[in-house]
Coordinates of N, CA and C in Angstrom, one line a residue:
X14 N -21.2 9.3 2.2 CA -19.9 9.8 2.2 C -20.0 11.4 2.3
X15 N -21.2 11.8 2.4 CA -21.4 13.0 2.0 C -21.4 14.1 3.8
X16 N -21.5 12.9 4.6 CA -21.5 13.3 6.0 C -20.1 13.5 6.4
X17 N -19.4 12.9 5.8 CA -17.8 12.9 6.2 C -16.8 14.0 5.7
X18 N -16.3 14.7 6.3 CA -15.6 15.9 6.8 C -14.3 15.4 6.3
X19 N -13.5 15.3 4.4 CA -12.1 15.1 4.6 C -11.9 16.1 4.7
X20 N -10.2 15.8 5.4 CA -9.9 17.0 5.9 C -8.1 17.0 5.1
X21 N -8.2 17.2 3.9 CA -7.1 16.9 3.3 C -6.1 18.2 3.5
X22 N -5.9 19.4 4.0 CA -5.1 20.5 4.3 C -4.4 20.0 5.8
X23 N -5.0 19.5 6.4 CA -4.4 19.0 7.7 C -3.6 17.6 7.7
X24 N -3.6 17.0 6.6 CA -2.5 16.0 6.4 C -1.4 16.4 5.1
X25 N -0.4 15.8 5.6 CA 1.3 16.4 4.6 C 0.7 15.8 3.7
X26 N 1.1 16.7 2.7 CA 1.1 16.5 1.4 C 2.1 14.9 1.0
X27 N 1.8 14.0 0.4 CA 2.8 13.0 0.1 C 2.7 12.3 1.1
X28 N 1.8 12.4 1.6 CA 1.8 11.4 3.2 C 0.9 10.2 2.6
X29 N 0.8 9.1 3.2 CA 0.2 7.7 3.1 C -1.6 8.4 3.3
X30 N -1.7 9.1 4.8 CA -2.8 9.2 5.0 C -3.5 10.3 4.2
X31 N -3.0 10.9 3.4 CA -3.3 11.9 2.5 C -3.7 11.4 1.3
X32 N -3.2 10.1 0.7 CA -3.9 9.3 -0.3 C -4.7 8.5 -0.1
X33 N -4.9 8.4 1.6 CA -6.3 7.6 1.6 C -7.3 8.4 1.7
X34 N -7.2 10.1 2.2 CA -8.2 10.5 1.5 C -8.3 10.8 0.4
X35 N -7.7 11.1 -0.4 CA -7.5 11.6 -1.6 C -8.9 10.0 -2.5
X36 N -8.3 9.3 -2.1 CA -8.9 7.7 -2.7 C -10.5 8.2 -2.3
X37 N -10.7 8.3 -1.4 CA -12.0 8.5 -0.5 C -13.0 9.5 -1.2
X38 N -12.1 10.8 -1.4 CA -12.3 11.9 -1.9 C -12.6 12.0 -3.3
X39 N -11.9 11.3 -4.3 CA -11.4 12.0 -5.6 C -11.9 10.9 -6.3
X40 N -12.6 9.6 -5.8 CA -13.1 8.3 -6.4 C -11.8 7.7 -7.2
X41 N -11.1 7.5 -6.5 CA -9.6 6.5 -7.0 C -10.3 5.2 -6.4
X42 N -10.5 4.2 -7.5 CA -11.0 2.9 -6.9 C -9.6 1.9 -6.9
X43 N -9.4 1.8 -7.5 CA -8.5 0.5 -7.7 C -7.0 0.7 -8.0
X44 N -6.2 0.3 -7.0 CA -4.6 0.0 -7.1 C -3.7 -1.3 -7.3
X45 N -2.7 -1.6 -8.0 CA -1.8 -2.7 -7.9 C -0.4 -2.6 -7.3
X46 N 0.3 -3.4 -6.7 CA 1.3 -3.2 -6.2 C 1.7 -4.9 -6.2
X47 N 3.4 -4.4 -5.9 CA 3.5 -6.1 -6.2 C 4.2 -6.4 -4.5
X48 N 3.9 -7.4 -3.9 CA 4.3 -8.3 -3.0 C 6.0 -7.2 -2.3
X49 N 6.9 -7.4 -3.2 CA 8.3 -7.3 -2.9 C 8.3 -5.4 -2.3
X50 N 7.2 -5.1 -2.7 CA 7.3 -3.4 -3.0 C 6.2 -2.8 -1.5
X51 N 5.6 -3.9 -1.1 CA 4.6 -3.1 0.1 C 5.4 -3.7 1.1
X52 N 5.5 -3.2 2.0 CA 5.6 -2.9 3.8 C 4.4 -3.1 4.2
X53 N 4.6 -3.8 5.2 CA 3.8 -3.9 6.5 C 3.5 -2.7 6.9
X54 N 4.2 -1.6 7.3 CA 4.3 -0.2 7.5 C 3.2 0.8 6.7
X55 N 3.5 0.4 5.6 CA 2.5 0.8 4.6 C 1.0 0.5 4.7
X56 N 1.2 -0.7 5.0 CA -0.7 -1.5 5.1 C -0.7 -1.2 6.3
X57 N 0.3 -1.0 7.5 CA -1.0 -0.7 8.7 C -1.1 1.0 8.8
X58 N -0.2 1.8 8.2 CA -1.0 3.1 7.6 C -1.9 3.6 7.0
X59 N -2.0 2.7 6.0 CA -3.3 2.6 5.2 C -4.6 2.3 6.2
X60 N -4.7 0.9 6.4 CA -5.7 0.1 7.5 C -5.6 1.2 8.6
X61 N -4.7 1.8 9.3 CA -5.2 2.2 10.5 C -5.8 3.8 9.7
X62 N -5.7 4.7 8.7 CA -6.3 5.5 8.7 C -7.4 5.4 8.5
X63 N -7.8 4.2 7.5 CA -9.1 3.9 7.1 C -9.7 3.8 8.4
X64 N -8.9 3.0 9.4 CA -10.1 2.4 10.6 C -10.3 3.3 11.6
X65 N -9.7 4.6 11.3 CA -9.4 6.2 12.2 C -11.0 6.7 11.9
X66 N -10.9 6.6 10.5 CA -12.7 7.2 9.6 C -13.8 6.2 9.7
X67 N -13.4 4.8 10.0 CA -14.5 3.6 10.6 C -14.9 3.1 9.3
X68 N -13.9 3.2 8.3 CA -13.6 2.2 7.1 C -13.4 1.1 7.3
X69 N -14.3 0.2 7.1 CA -13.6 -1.1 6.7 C -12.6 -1.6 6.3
X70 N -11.8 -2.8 7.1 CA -10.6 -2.9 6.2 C -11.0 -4.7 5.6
X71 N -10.9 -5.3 4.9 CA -11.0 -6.8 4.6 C -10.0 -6.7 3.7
X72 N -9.5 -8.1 4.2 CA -8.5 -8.5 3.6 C -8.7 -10.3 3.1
X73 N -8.0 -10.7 1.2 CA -8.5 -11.4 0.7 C -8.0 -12.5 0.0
X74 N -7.2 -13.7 0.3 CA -6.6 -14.5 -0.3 C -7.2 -14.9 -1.6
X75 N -7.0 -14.1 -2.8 CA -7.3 -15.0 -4.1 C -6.8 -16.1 -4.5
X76 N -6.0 -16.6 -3.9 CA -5.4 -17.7 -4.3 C -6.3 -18.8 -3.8
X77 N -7.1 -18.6 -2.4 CA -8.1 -19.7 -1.9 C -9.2 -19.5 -2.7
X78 N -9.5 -18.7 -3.5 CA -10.6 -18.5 -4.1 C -11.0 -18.6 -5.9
X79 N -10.1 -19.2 -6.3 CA -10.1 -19.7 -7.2 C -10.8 -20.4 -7.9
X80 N -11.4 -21.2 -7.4 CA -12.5 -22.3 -7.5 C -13.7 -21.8 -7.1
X81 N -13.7 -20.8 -6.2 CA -14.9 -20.8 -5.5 C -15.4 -19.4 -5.3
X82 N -14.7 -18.4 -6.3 CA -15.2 -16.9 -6.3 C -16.6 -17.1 -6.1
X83 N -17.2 -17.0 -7.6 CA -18.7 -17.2 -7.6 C -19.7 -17.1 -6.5
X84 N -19.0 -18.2 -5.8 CA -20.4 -18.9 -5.1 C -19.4 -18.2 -3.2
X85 N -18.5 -17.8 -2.9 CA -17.5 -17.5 -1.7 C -19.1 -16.0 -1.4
X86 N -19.4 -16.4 -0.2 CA -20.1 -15.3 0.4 C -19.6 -14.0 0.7
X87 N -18.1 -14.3 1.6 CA -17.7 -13.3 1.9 C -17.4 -12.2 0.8
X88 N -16.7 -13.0 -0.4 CA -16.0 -12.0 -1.3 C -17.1 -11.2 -1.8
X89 N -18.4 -12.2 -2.6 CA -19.5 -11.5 -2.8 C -20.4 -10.6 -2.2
X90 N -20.2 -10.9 -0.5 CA -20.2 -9.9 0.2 C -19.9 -8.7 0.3
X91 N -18.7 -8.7 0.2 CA -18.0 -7.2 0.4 C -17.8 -6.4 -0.9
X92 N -18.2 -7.2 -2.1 CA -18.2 -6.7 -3.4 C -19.3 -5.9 -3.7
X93 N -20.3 -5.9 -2.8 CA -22.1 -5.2 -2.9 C -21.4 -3.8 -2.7
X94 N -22.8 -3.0 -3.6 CA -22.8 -2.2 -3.2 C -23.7 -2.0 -2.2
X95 N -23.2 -0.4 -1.1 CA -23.5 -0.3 -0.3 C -23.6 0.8 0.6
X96 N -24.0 1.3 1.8 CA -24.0 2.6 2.3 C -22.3 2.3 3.1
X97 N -21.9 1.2 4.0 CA -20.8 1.2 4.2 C -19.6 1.1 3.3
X98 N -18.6 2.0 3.6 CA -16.9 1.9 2.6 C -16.5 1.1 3.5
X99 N -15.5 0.5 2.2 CA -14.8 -1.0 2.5 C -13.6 -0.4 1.8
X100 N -12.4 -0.6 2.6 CA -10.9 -0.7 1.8 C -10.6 -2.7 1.3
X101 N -10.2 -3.1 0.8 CA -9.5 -4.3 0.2 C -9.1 -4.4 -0.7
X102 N -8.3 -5.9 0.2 CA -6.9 -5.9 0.1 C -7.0 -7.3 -0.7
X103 N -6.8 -7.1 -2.1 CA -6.7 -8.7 -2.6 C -5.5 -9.0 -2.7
X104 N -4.6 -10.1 -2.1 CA -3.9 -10.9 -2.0 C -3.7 -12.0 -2.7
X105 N -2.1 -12.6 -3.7 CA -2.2 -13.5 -4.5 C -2.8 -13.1 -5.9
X106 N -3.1 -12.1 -6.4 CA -3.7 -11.3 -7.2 C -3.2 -11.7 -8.7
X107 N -1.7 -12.8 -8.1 CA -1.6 -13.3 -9.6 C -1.9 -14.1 -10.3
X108 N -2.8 -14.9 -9.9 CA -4.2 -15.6 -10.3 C -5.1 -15.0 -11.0
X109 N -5.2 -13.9 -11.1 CA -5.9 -13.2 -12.0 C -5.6 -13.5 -13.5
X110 N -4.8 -14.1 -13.7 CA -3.9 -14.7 -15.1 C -5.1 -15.3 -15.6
X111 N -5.8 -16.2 -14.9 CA -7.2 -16.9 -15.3 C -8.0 -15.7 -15.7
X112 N -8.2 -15.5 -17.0 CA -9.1 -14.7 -17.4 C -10.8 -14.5 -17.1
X113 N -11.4 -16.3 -17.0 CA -12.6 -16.0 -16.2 C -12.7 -15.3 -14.8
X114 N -11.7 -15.7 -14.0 CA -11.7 -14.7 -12.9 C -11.6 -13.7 -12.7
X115 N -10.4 -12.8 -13.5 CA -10.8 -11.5 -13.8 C -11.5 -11.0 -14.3
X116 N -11.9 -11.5 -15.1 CA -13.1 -10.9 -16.0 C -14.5 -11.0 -14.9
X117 N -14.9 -11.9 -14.0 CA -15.6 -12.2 -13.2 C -15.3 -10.8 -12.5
X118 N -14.3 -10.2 -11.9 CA -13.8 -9.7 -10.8 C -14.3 -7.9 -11.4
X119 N -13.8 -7.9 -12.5 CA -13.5 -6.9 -13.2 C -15.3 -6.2 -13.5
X120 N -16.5 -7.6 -13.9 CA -17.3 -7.3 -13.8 C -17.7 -6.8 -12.6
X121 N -17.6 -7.2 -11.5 CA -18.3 -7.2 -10.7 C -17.3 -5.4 -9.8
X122 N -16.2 -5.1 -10.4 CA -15.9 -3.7 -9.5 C -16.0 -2.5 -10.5
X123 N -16.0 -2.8 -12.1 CA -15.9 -2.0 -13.0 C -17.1 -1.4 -13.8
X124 N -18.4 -2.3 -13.7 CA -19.5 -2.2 -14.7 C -20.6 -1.4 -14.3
X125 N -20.2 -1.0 -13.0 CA -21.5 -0.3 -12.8 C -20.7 0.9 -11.3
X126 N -21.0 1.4 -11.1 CA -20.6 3.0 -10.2 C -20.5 2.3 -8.8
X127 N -19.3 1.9 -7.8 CA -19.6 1.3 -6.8 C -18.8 2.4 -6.3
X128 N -19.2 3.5 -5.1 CA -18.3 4.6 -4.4 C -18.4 3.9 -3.3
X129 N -18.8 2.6 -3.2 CA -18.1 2.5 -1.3 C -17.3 1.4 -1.1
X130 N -16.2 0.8 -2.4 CA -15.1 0.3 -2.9 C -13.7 0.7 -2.8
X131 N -12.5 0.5 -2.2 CA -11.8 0.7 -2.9 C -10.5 -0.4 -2.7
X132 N -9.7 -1.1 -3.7 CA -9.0 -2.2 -3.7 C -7.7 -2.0 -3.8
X133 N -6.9 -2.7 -3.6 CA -5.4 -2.7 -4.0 C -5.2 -4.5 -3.9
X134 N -4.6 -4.4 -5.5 CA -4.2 -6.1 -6.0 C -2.5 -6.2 -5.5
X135 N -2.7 -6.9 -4.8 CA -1.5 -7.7 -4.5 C -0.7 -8.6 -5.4
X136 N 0.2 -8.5 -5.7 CA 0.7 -9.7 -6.9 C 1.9 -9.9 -6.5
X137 N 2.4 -11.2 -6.6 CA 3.6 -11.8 -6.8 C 4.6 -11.1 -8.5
X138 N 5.8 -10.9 -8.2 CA 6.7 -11.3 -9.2 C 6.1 -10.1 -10.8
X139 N 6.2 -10.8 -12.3 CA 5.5 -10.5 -13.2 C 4.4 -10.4 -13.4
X140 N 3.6 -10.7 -12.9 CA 2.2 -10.9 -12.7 C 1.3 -9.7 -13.2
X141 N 1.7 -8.3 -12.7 CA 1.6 -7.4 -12.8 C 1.6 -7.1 -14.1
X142 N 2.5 -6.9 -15.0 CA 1.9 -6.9 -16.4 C 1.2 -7.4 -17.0
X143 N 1.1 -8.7 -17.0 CA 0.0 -9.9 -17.8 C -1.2 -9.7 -17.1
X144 N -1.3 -8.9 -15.9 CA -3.2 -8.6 -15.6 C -3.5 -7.1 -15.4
X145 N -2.5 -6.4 -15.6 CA -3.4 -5.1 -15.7 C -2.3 -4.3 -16.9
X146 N -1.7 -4.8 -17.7 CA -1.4 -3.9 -18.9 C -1.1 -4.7 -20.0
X147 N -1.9 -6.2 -20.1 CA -1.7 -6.8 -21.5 C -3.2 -6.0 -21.7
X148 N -2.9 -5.9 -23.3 CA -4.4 -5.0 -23.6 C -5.7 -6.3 -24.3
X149 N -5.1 -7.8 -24.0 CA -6.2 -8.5 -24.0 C -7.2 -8.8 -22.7
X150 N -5.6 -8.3 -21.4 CA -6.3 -8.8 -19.9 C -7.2 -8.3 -19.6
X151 N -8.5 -9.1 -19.1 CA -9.7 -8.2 -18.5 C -9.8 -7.1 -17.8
X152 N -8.6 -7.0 -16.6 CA -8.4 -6.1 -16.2 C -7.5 -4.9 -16.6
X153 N -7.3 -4.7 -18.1 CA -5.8 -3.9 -18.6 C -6.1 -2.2 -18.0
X154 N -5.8 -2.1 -17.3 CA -5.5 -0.4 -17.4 C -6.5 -0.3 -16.0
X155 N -6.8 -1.1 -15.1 CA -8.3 -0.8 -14.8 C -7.3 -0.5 -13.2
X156 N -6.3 -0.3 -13.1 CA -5.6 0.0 -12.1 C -4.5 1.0 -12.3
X157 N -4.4 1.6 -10.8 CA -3.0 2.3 -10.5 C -1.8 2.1 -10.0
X158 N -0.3 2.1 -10.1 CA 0.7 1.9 -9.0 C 0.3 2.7 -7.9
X159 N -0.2 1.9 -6.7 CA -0.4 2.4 -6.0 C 0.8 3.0 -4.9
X160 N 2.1 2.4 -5.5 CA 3.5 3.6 -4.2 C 3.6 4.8 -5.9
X161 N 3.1 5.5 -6.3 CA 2.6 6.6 -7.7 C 2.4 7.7 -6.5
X162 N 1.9 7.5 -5.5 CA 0.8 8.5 -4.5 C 1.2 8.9 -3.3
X163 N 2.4 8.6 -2.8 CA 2.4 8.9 -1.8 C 4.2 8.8 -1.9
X164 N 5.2 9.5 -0.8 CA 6.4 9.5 -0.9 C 6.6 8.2 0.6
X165 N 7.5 7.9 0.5 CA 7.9 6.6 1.4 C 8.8 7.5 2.2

């Protein structure tokens, strides 16, 4: 990351693409947002800036993966660390309610220094509170609102 040139003075302040460097930049790993609150508009701002800088974008049905985190190549895939940045997009995120899964999840983005990460949890509905601000959930606090960062 150290070859890459942000160029955060040349993007508006409060702009979409100004928090994806900012993420890039300032090691902001992890965002939540709920389903009713993202635009399409939004994610292909996101996705197309990242894929401007030759970011990765993956995107990730949790809900298919329920059963089969663990052993799912892809997810474990893209969860390595690595010389390549990845943006993802977990989707269905309110499955995380199963605490072995988050706790699984939470291990595997929170326990050790991953800078070429960075997520945003998708969730349905309530969801949102009972996995990132009950202070028993695996994941409590371990995220940001991610519309917090940028003006619409």
């Amino acid at each position: 990351m150290s070859d890459t040139q942000w160029m955060f003075d040349d993007l508006p302040v409060g702009s979409i693409e100004r928090f994806v460097e900012g993420c890039w930049s300032l090691s902001m790993l992890r965002f939540h947002i709920e389903t009713n609150k993202i635009t399409p508009t939004i994610r292909k701002r996101i996705d197309d800036h990242n894929n401007m800088r030759n970011i990765s974008v993956l995107e990730f049905d949790l809900n298919t993966l329920v059963h089969t985190y663990r052993t799912d190549v892809s997810l474990n895939d893209a969860l390595e660390e690595k010389d390549e940045l990845v943006w993802l997009w977990f989707n269905n995120s309110q499955v995380l309610v199963d605490s072995n899964f988050a706790g699984w999840l939470r291990s595997r983005l929170t326990v050790r220094d991953i800078n070429n990460l960075r997520c945003v949890f998708i969730t349905e509905g309530d969801a949102v509170n009972s996995i990132f601000f009950d202070y028993s959930a695996p994941l409590y606090l371990a995220t940001n609102n991610l519309l917090k960062y940028f003006e619409l």
